[in-house]
């Protein structure tokens, strides 16, 4: 694994870096193939999507990109809690992407059926490495408690599940979620954490600062075995980091 920590002066600069990563990776795709991206929920990805809508919507070859989700809340796609709806409103509705390139998680159906259905969607549409789908680009957020996607500290063992998608619940609200596990996250070519705001600096330090013993939490288990791990931080989230 190659770990790259980047600190940006603004969310726009962070977003611009990520847009260029999409462009760069789309140029590496062979004729007839697709760049595969897993979107995440969260407040920073939303800003990134809005930035891309405003600045890159005609620059990125969307017809050659397939979009998936690393986690979803089990609600209908028009619900304000839906990660699909967030991405649709902030980006998808503004770009020219064929509908068949968008593979949302069905939050409206029985989660135990959806974890299986989505597994087959991934296996049928993403190149496999070691029999597991391998994303070109995996977006992830970081919760204050160290959760990522919808794997929370209270069910951290799901990260090492044999499944690639799994039904879990939010620890406080009890809301059902569908989430990728470590099996597919760590099989990605490029994983990007999006973390902004001073409120996240405590957990960022606990995971990344060499002065501290490494905290074990779902996000700290993200280590793409044969890929790049990017931590995209703003100055606030990076407050106190000493090893860079
Ligand atoms: C979700 C997310 C989740 C999120 C983090 C960070 O569906 O809630 O995928 O993992 O990315 O909670 O969220 P913020 O950026 O809003 O703090």
PDB file of C-alpha atoms and ligand atoms in Angstrom:
ATOM      1  CA  UNK A   1       0.000   0.000   0.000  1.00  0.00           C
ATOM      2  CA  UNK A   2       1.085   3.493  -0.823  1.00  0.00           C
ATOM      3  CA  UNK A   3      -0.227   6.064   1.704  1.00  0.00           C
ATOM      4  CA  UNK A   4      -0.460   9.700   0.592  1.00  0.00           C
ATOM      5  CA  UNK A   5      -1.601  12.435   2.998  1.00  0.00           C
ATOM      6  CA  UNK A   6      -2.588  15.712   1.333  1.00  0.00           C
ATOM      7  CA  UNK A   7      -3.520  18.900   3.149  1.00  0.00           C
ATOM      8  CA  UNK A   8      -5.357  21.618   1.231  1.00  0.00           C
ATOM      9  CA  UNK A   9      -5.899  25.266   2.049  1.00  0.00           C
ATOM     10  CA  UNK A  10      -9.528  25.081   1.015  1.00  0.00           C
ATOM     11  CA  UNK A  11     -12.267  22.623   0.174  1.00  0.00           C
ATOM     12  CA  UNK A  12     -12.223  23.890  -3.402  1.00  0.00           C
ATOM     13  CA  UNK A  13      -8.546  22.978  -3.791  1.00  0.00           C
ATOM     14  CA  UNK A  14      -9.263  19.539  -2.323  1.00  0.00           C
ATOM     15  CA  UNK A  15     -12.164  19.127  -4.751  1.00  0.00           C
ATOM     16  CA  UNK A  16     -10.033  20.277  -7.662  1.00  0.00           C
ATOM     17  CA  UNK A  17      -7.378  17.679  -6.804  1.00  0.00           C
ATOM     18  CA  UNK A  18     -10.001  14.926  -6.755  1.00  0.00           C
ATOM     19  CA  UNK A  19     -11.575  16.064 -10.054  1.00  0.00           C
ATOM     20  CA  UNK A  20      -8.109  15.861 -11.616  1.00  0.00           C
ATOM     21  CA  UNK A  21      -7.682  12.361 -10.150  1.00  0.00           C
ATOM     22  CA  UNK A  22     -10.878  11.291 -11.934  1.00  0.00           C
ATOM     23  CA  UNK A  23      -9.580  12.828 -15.173  1.00  0.00           C
ATOM     24  CA  UNK A  24      -6.131  11.250 -14.790  1.00  0.00           C
ATOM     25  CA  UNK A  25      -7.563   7.803 -14.075  1.00  0.00           C
ATOM     26  CA  UNK A  26     -10.079   8.063 -16.911  1.00  0.00           C
ATOM     27  CA  UNK A  27      -7.171   8.509 -19.295  1.00  0.00           C
ATOM     28  CA  UNK A  28      -5.685   5.183 -18.135  1.00  0.00           C
ATOM     29  CA  UNK A  29      -8.791   3.224 -19.100  1.00  0.00           C
ATOM     30  CA  UNK A  30      -8.567   1.075 -22.226  1.00  0.00           C
ATOM     31  CA  UNK A  31     -10.869   1.744 -25.181  1.00  0.00           C
ATOM     32  CA  UNK A  32     -14.284   0.205 -24.460  1.00  0.00           C
ATOM     33  CA  UNK A  33     -13.661  -0.139 -20.703  1.00  0.00           C
ATOM     34  CA  UNK A  34     -15.103   1.976 -17.904  1.00  0.00           C
ATOM     35  CA  UNK A  35     -13.636   3.854 -14.965  1.00  0.00           C
ATOM     36  CA  UNK A  36     -15.411   2.558 -11.855  1.00  0.00           C
ATOM     37  CA  UNK A  37     -16.090   4.927  -8.964  1.00  0.00           C
ATOM     38  CA  UNK A  38     -17.799   4.254  -5.624  1.00  0.00           C
ATOM     39  CA  UNK A  39     -19.383   7.427  -4.236  1.00  0.00           C
ATOM     40  CA  UNK A  40     -19.801   8.002  -0.513  1.00  0.00           C
ATOM     41  CA  UNK A  41     -22.190   9.988   1.582  1.00  0.00           C
ATOM     42  CA  UNK A  42     -21.075  12.764   3.898  1.00  0.00           C
ATOM     43  CA  UNK A  43     -20.783  16.523   3.932  1.00  0.00           C
ATOM     44  CA  UNK A  44     -17.372  16.803   2.242  1.00  0.00           C
ATOM     45  CA  UNK A  45     -18.248  14.569  -0.741  1.00  0.00           C
ATOM     46  CA  UNK A  46     -21.356  16.739  -1.215  1.00  0.00           C
ATOM     47  CA  UNK A  47     -19.171  19.855  -1.560  1.00  0.00           C
ATOM     48  CA  UNK A  48     -16.847  17.940  -3.889  1.00  0.00           C
ATOM     49  CA  UNK A  49     -19.797  16.922  -6.085  1.00  0.00           C
ATOM     50  CA  UNK A  50     -21.030  20.526  -6.205  1.00  0.00           C
ATOM     51  CA  UNK A  51     -17.566  21.736  -7.158  1.00  0.00           C
ATOM     52  CA  UNK A  52     -17.296  19.161  -9.941  1.00  0.00           C
ATOM     53  CA  UNK A  53     -20.754  20.174 -11.227  1.00  0.00           C
ATOM     54  CA  UNK A  54     -19.626  23.767 -11.446  1.00  0.00           C
ATOM     55  CA  UNK A  55     -16.122  23.288 -12.755  1.00  0.00           C
ATOM     56  CA  UNK A  56     -15.672  19.907 -14.417  1.00  0.00           C
ATOM     57  CA  UNK A  57     -19.050  18.795 -15.685  1.00  0.00           C
ATOM     58  CA  UNK A  58     -18.034  19.019 -19.344  1.00  0.00           C
ATOM     59  CA  UNK A  59     -14.391  18.028 -18.829  1.00  0.00           C
ATOM     60  CA  UNK A  60     -14.898  14.536 -17.406  1.00  0.00           C
ATOM     61  CA  UNK A  61     -15.844  11.755 -19.885  1.00  0.00           C
ATOM     62  CA  UNK A  62     -18.928  10.615 -17.946  1.00  0.00           C
ATOM     63  CA  UNK A  63     -20.031   8.180 -20.672  1.00  0.00           C
ATOM     64  CA  UNK A  64     -16.930   6.136 -19.793  1.00  0.00           C
ATOM     65  CA  UNK A  65     -17.567   6.129 -16.029  1.00  0.00           C
ATOM     66  CA  UNK A  66     -19.685   3.765 -13.946  1.00  0.00           C
ATOM     67  CA  UNK A  67     -20.917   5.048 -10.589  1.00  0.00           C
ATOM     68  CA  UNK A  68     -21.678   2.917  -7.508  1.00  0.00           C
ATOM     69  CA  UNK A  69     -22.048   3.657  -3.768  1.00  0.00           C
ATOM     70  CA  UNK A  70     -19.843   2.514  -0.873  1.00  0.00           C
ATOM     71  CA  UNK A  71     -22.827   2.717   1.477  1.00  0.00           C
ATOM     72  CA  UNK A  72     -26.468   3.676   1.549  1.00  0.00           C
ATOM     73  CA  UNK A  73     -29.134   4.383   4.107  1.00  0.00           C
ATOM     74  CA  UNK A  74     -32.114   2.027   3.683  1.00  0.00           C
ATOM     75  CA  UNK A  75     -34.602   4.672   2.587  1.00  0.00           C
ATOM     76  CA  UNK A  76     -36.248   5.378  -0.797  1.00  0.00           C
ATOM     77  CA  UNK A  77     -34.100   7.224  -3.373  1.00  0.00           C
ATOM     78  CA  UNK A  78     -36.107  10.436  -3.019  1.00  0.00           C
ATOM     79  CA  UNK A  79     -35.651  10.562   0.772  1.00  0.00           C
ATOM     80  CA  UNK A  80     -33.438  13.361   2.100  1.00  0.00           C
ATOM     81  CA  UNK A  81     -31.371  10.751   3.975  1.00  0.00           C
ATOM     82  CA  UNK A  82     -30.477   8.921   0.741  1.00  0.00           C
ATOM     83  CA  UNK A  83     -26.825   9.054  -0.335  1.00  0.00           C
ATOM     84  CA  UNK A  84     -28.029   8.501  -3.913  1.00  0.00           C
ATOM     85  CA  UNK A  85     -30.297  11.559  -3.657  1.00  0.00           C
ATOM     86  CA  UNK A  86     -27.453  13.652  -2.281  1.00  0.00           C
ATOM     87  CA  UNK A  87     -25.204  12.697  -5.216  1.00  0.00           C
ATOM     88  CA  UNK A  88     -28.069  13.097  -7.691  1.00  0.00           C
ATOM     89  CA  UNK A  89     -28.892  16.625  -6.516  1.00  0.00           C
ATOM     90  CA  UNK A  90     -25.274  17.749  -6.171  1.00  0.00           C
ATOM     91  CA  UNK A  91     -23.845  16.154  -9.312  1.00  0.00           C
ATOM     92  CA  UNK A  92     -25.686  13.513 -11.324  1.00  0.00           C
ATOM     93  CA  UNK A  93     -28.567  15.716 -12.453  1.00  0.00           C
ATOM     94  CA  UNK A  94     -26.075  18.269 -13.752  1.00  0.00           C
ATOM     95  CA  UNK A  95     -23.937  15.964 -15.903  1.00  0.00           C
ATOM     96  CA  UNK A  96     -24.466  14.021 -19.051  1.00  0.00           C
ATOM     97  CA  UNK A  97     -24.115  10.430 -17.946  1.00  0.00           C
ATOM     98  CA  UNK A  98     -26.063   7.511 -19.422  1.00  0.00           C
ATOM     99  CA  UNK A  99     -28.579   6.124 -16.922  1.00  0.00           C
ATOM    100  CA  UNK A 100     -27.191   2.625 -17.405  1.00  0.00           C
ATOM    101  CA  UNK A 101     -23.849   3.802 -15.941  1.00  0.00           C
ATOM    102  CA  UNK A 102     -25.440   4.519 -12.556  1.00  0.00           C
ATOM    103  CA  UNK A 103     -25.732   1.627 -10.125  1.00  0.00           C
ATOM    104  CA  UNK A 104     -27.447   2.823  -6.984  1.00  0.00           C
ATOM    105  CA  UNK A 105     -28.056   0.718  -3.886  1.00  0.00           C
ATOM    106  CA  UNK A 106     -31.783   0.029  -3.529  1.00  0.00           C
ATOM    107  CA  UNK A 107     -32.446   1.475  -0.088  1.00  0.00           C
ATOM    108  CA  UNK A 108     -36.170   0.896  -0.544  1.00  0.00           C
ATOM    109  CA  UNK A 109     -36.091  -2.928  -0.597  1.00  0.00           C
ATOM    110  CA  UNK A 110     -35.470  -5.511   2.114  1.00  0.00           C
ATOM    111  CA  UNK A 111     -31.815  -4.971   3.165  1.00  0.00           C
ATOM    112  CA  UNK A 112     -31.099  -8.700   3.429  1.00  0.00           C
ATOM    113  CA  UNK A 113     -32.104  -9.051  -0.243  1.00  0.00           C
ATOM    114  CA  UNK A 114     -30.269  -5.911  -1.273  1.00  0.00           C
ATOM    115  CA  UNK A 115     -26.902  -6.960   0.152  1.00  0.00           C
ATOM    116  CA  UNK A 116     -27.056 -10.006  -2.152  1.00  0.00           C
ATOM    117  CA  UNK A 117     -28.484  -8.180  -5.189  1.00  0.00           C
ATOM    118  CA  UNK A 118     -25.836  -5.454  -4.984  1.00  0.00           C
ATOM    119  CA  UNK A 119     -23.063  -8.038  -4.662  1.00  0.00           C
ATOM    120  CA  UNK A 120     -24.123  -9.419  -8.051  1.00  0.00           C
ATOM    121  CA  UNK A 121     -24.368  -5.905  -9.496  1.00  0.00           C
ATOM    122  CA  UNK A 122     -20.749  -5.329  -8.454  1.00  0.00           C
ATOM    123  CA  UNK A 123     -19.526  -8.709  -9.658  1.00  0.00           C
ATOM    124  CA  UNK A 124     -21.231  -8.231 -13.027  1.00  0.00           C
ATOM    125  CA  UNK A 125     -20.018  -4.711 -13.697  1.00  0.00           C
ATOM    126  CA  UNK A 126     -16.581  -4.286 -12.169  1.00  0.00           C
ATOM    127  CA  UNK A 127     -13.366  -6.099 -13.130  1.00  0.00           C
ATOM    128  CA  UNK A 128     -12.496  -8.772 -10.560  1.00  0.00           C
ATOM    129  CA  UNK A 129      -9.096  -9.171  -8.958  1.00  0.00           C
ATOM    130  CA  UNK A 130      -8.750 -12.331  -6.852  1.00  0.00           C
ATOM    131  CA  UNK A 131     -12.457 -12.904  -7.603  1.00  0.00           C
ATOM    132  CA  UNK A 132     -13.401  -9.657  -5.810  1.00  0.00           C
ATOM    133  CA  UNK A 133     -14.529  -6.449  -7.588  1.00  0.00           C
ATOM    134  CA  UNK A 134     -11.667  -3.958  -7.812  1.00  0.00           C
ATOM    135  CA  UNK A 135     -12.730  -0.308  -7.996  1.00  0.00           C
ATOM    136  CA  UNK A 136     -10.559   2.269  -9.702  1.00  0.00           C
ATOM    137  CA  UNK A 137     -11.729   4.957  -7.268  1.00  0.00           C
ATOM    138  CA  UNK A 138     -13.296   4.402  -3.844  1.00  0.00           C
ATOM    139  CA  UNK A 139     -14.573   7.469  -1.970  1.00  0.00           C
ATOM    140  CA  UNK A 140     -14.881   7.257   1.817  1.00  0.00           C
ATOM    141  CA  UNK A 141     -15.876   9.616   4.609  1.00  0.00           C
ATOM    142  CA  UNK A 142     -14.682   9.535   8.208  1.00  0.00           C
ATOM    143  CA  UNK A 143     -17.044   9.827  11.158  1.00  0.00           C
ATOM    144  CA  UNK A 144     -15.990  11.467  14.450  1.00  0.00           C
ATOM    145  CA  UNK A 145     -16.061   7.991  16.002  1.00  0.00           C
ATOM    146  CA  UNK A 146     -13.781   6.515  13.312  1.00  0.00           C
ATOM    147  CA  UNK A 147     -16.535   4.920  11.261  1.00  0.00           C
ATOM    148  CA  UNK A 148     -16.244   4.732   7.538  1.00  0.00           C
ATOM    149  CA  UNK A 149     -18.831   3.809   4.934  1.00  0.00           C
ATOM    150  CA  UNK A 150     -21.436   2.311   7.331  1.00  0.00           C
ATOM    151  CA  UNK A 151     -19.038   0.209   9.388  1.00  0.00           C
ATOM    152  CA  UNK A 152     -19.168   1.549  12.920  1.00  0.00           C
ATOM    153  CA  UNK A 153     -16.909   0.874  15.926  1.00  0.00           C
ATOM    154  CA  UNK A 154     -19.600  -1.271  17.570  1.00  0.00           C
ATOM    155  CA  UNK A 155     -19.619  -3.688  14.639  1.00  0.00           C
ATOM    156  CA  UNK A 156     -16.053  -3.347  13.447  1.00  0.00           C
ATOM    157  CA  UNK A 157     -15.863  -7.108  12.842  1.00  0.00           C
ATOM    158  CA  UNK A 158     -18.035  -6.563   9.739  1.00  0.00           C
ATOM    159  CA  UNK A 159     -15.008  -4.959   8.117  1.00  0.00           C
ATOM    160  CA  UNK A 160     -13.466  -8.430   7.862  1.00  0.00           C
ATOM    161  CA  UNK A 161     -16.650 -10.185   6.792  1.00  0.00           C
ATOM    162  CA  UNK A 162     -16.480 -12.706   3.957  1.00  0.00           C
ATOM    163  CA  UNK A 163     -19.283 -10.799   2.254  1.00  0.00           C
ATOM    164  CA  UNK A 164     -18.522  -7.800   0.050  1.00  0.00           C
ATOM    165  CA  UNK A 165     -21.764  -5.944   0.837  1.00  0.00           C
ATOM    166  CA  UNK A 166     -23.542  -6.268   4.121  1.00  0.00           C
ATOM    167  CA  UNK A 167     -26.615  -5.039   5.946  1.00  0.00           C
ATOM    168  CA  UNK A 168     -25.821  -3.185   9.150  1.00  0.00           C
ATOM    169  CA  UNK A 169     -27.502  -0.652  11.412  1.00  0.00           C
ATOM    170  CA  UNK A 170     -26.569   2.821  12.556  1.00  0.00           C
ATOM    171  CA  UNK A 171     -25.616   2.386  16.253  1.00  0.00           C
ATOM    172  CA  UNK A 172     -27.792   5.226  17.565  1.00  0.00           C
ATOM    173  CA  UNK A 173     -30.720   5.570  15.204  1.00  0.00           C
ATOM    174  CA  UNK A 174     -30.980   1.860  14.392  1.00  0.00           C
ATOM    175  CA  UNK A 175     -31.448   2.846  10.728  1.00  0.00           C
ATOM    176  CA  UNK A 176     -30.649  -0.020   8.366  1.00  0.00           C
ATOM    177  CA  UNK A 177     -27.701   0.513   6.081  1.00  0.00           C
ATOM    178  CA  UNK A 178     -26.056  -1.374   3.235  1.00  0.00           C
ATOM    179  CA  UNK A 179     -22.282  -1.017   3.243  1.00  0.00           C
ATOM    180  CA  UNK A 180     -19.199  -2.302   1.502  1.00  0.00           C
ATOM    181  CA  UNK A 181     -16.895  -4.367   3.700  1.00  0.00           C
ATOM    182  CA  UNK A 182     -13.109  -4.277   3.893  1.00  0.00           C
ATOM    183  CA  UNK A 183     -12.968  -7.051   1.358  1.00  0.00           C
ATOM    184  CA  UNK A 184     -14.010  -4.780  -1.494  1.00  0.00           C
ATOM    185  CA  UNK A 185     -12.682  -1.510  -0.022  1.00  0.00           C
ATOM    186  CA  UNK A 186      -9.165  -2.928   0.370  1.00  0.00           C
ATOM    187  CA  UNK A 187      -9.276  -4.462  -3.107  1.00  0.00           C
ATOM    188  CA  UNK A 188      -9.491  -0.986  -4.709  1.00  0.00           C
ATOM    189  CA  UNK A 189      -6.801   0.593  -6.853  1.00  0.00           C
ATOM    190  CA  UNK A 190      -7.263   4.016  -5.250  1.00  0.00           C
ATOM    191  CA  UNK A 191      -9.059   4.847  -1.998  1.00  0.00           C
ATOM    192  CA  UNK A 192      -9.719   8.477  -1.047  1.00  0.00           C
ATOM    193  CA  UNK A 193     -10.774   9.653   2.432  1.00  0.00           C
ATOM    194  CA  UNK A 194     -12.483  13.046   2.411  1.00  0.00           C
ATOM    195  CA  UNK A 195     -12.132  14.818   5.743  1.00  0.00           C
ATOM    196  CA  UNK A 196     -12.628  18.502   6.439  1.00  0.00           C
ATOM    197  CA  UNK A 197     -13.218  20.717   9.459  1.00  0.00           C
ATOM    198  CA  UNK A 198     -11.430  21.092  12.791  1.00  0.00           C
ATOM    199  CA  UNK A 199     -14.023  18.869  14.432  1.00  0.00           C
ATOM    200  CA  UNK A 200     -12.410  15.888  12.698  1.00  0.00           C
ATOM    201  CA  UNK A 201      -8.829  16.669  13.827  1.00  0.00           C
ATOM    202  CA  UNK A 202      -9.052  14.516  16.961  1.00  0.00           C
ATOM    203  CA  UNK A 203      -9.933  11.327  15.130  1.00  0.00           C
ATOM    204  CA  UNK A 204      -7.565  12.166  12.244  1.00  0.00           C
ATOM    205  CA  UNK A 205      -4.725  12.487  14.769  1.00  0.00           C
ATOM    206  CA  UNK A 206      -5.699   9.258  16.466  1.00  0.00           C
ATOM    207  CA  UNK A 207      -5.476   7.435  13.147  1.00  0.00           C
ATOM    208  CA  UNK A 208      -2.611   9.207  11.397  1.00  0.00           C
ATOM    209  CA  UNK A 209      -0.342  10.906  13.918  1.00  0.00           C
ATOM    210  CA  UNK A 210       2.858   8.946  14.507  1.00  0.00           C
ATOM    211  CA  UNK A 211       3.130  10.374  18.041  1.00  0.00           C
ATOM    212  CA  UNK A 212      -0.019   8.552  19.116  1.00  0.00           C
ATOM    213  CA  UNK A 213      -0.569   4.863  19.397  1.00  0.00           C
ATOM    214  CA  UNK A 214      -2.590   3.929  16.364  1.00  0.00           C
ATOM    215  CA  UNK A 215      -6.269   3.825  17.145  1.00  0.00           C
ATOM    216  CA  UNK A 216      -8.093   0.769  15.887  1.00  0.00           C
ATOM    217  CA  UNK A 217     -11.358   1.816  14.308  1.00  0.00           C
ATOM    218  CA  UNK A 218     -13.077   0.933  11.019  1.00  0.00           C
ATOM    219  CA  UNK A 219     -11.256   3.714   9.131  1.00  0.00           C
ATOM    220  CA  UNK A 220      -7.851   2.585  10.420  1.00  0.00           C
ATOM    221  CA  UNK A 221      -8.415  -0.837   8.839  1.00  0.00           C
ATOM    222  CA  UNK A 222      -8.536   0.692   5.358  1.00  0.00           C
ATOM    223  CA  UNK A 223      -5.317  -0.429   3.696  1.00  0.00           C
ATOM    224  CA  UNK A 224      -5.764  -1.245   0.004  1.00  0.00           C
ATOM    225  CA  UNK A 225      -3.527  -4.287  -0.404  1.00  0.00           C
ATOM    226  CA  UNK A 226      -2.265  -3.350  -3.823  1.00  0.00           C
ATOM    227  CA  UNK A 227      -3.359   0.247  -4.210  1.00  0.00           C
ATOM    228  CA  UNK A 228      -3.028   3.856  -3.133  1.00  0.00           C
ATOM    229  CA  UNK A 229      -4.601   5.268   0.015  1.00  0.00           C
ATOM    230  CA  UNK A 230      -5.148   9.032  -0.143  1.00  0.00           C
ATOM    231  CA  UNK A 231      -6.110  11.074   2.896  1.00  0.00           C
ATOM    232  CA  UNK A 232      -7.514  14.358   1.535  1.00  0.00           C
ATOM    233  CA  UNK A 233      -7.668  16.809   4.441  1.00  0.00           C
ATOM    234  CA  UNK A 234      -8.182  20.508   4.872  1.00  0.00           C
ATOM    235  CA  UNK A 235      -6.085  22.545   7.324  1.00  0.00           C
ATOM    236  CA  UNK A 236      -8.722  22.185  10.054  1.00  0.00           C
ATOM    237  CA  UNK A 237      -8.889  18.390   9.900  1.00  0.00           C
ATOM    238  CA  UNK A 238      -5.075  18.222   9.775  1.00  0.00           C
ATOM    239  CA  UNK A 239      -4.569  20.372  12.896  1.00  0.00           C
ATOM    240  CA  UNK A 240      -1.935  18.727  15.094  1.00  0.00           C
ATOM    241  CA  UNK A 241      -0.652  16.214  12.535  1.00  0.00           C
ATOM    242  CA  UNK A 242       3.096  15.967  12.962  1.00  0.00           C
ATOM    243  CA  UNK A 243       4.286  13.218  10.694  1.00  0.00           C
ATOM    244  CA  UNK A 244       3.957  15.038   7.392  1.00  0.00           C
TER     245      UNK A 244
HETATM  246  C1  LIG B   1     -22.846   8.087   5.406  1.00  0.00           C
HETATM  247  C2  LIG B   1     -21.416   8.035   5.061  1.00  0.00           C
HETATM  248  C3  LIG B   1     -20.486   8.135   6.240  1.00  0.00           C
HETATM  249  C4  LIG B   1     -19.896   9.543   6.172  1.00  0.00           C
HETATM  250  C5  LIG B   1     -19.169   9.935   7.425  1.00  0.00           C
HETATM  251  C6  LIG B   1     -18.603  11.328   7.348  1.00  0.00           C
HETATM  252  O1  LIG B   1     -23.631   7.603   4.625  1.00  0.00           O
HETATM  253  O2  LIG B   1     -23.179   8.653   6.453  1.00  0.00           O
HETATM  254  O3  LIG B   1     -21.001   7.340   4.000  1.00  0.00           O
HETATM  255  O4  LIG B   1     -19.465   7.196   6.310  1.00  0.00           O
HETATM  256  O5  LIG B   1     -19.065   9.638   5.053  1.00  0.00           O
HETATM  257  O6  LIG B   1     -20.096   9.863   8.473  1.00  0.00           O
HETATM  258  O7  LIG B   1     -19.639  12.233   7.180  1.00  0.00           O
HETATM  259  P1  LIG B   1     -19.404  13.806   7.244  1.00  0.00           P
HETATM  260  O8  LIG B   1     -18.453  14.146   6.143  1.00  0.00           O
HETATM  261  O9  LIG B   1     -20.782  14.367   6.979  1.00  0.00           O
HETATM  262  O10 LIG B   1     -18.903  14.107   8.603  1.00  0.00           O
END
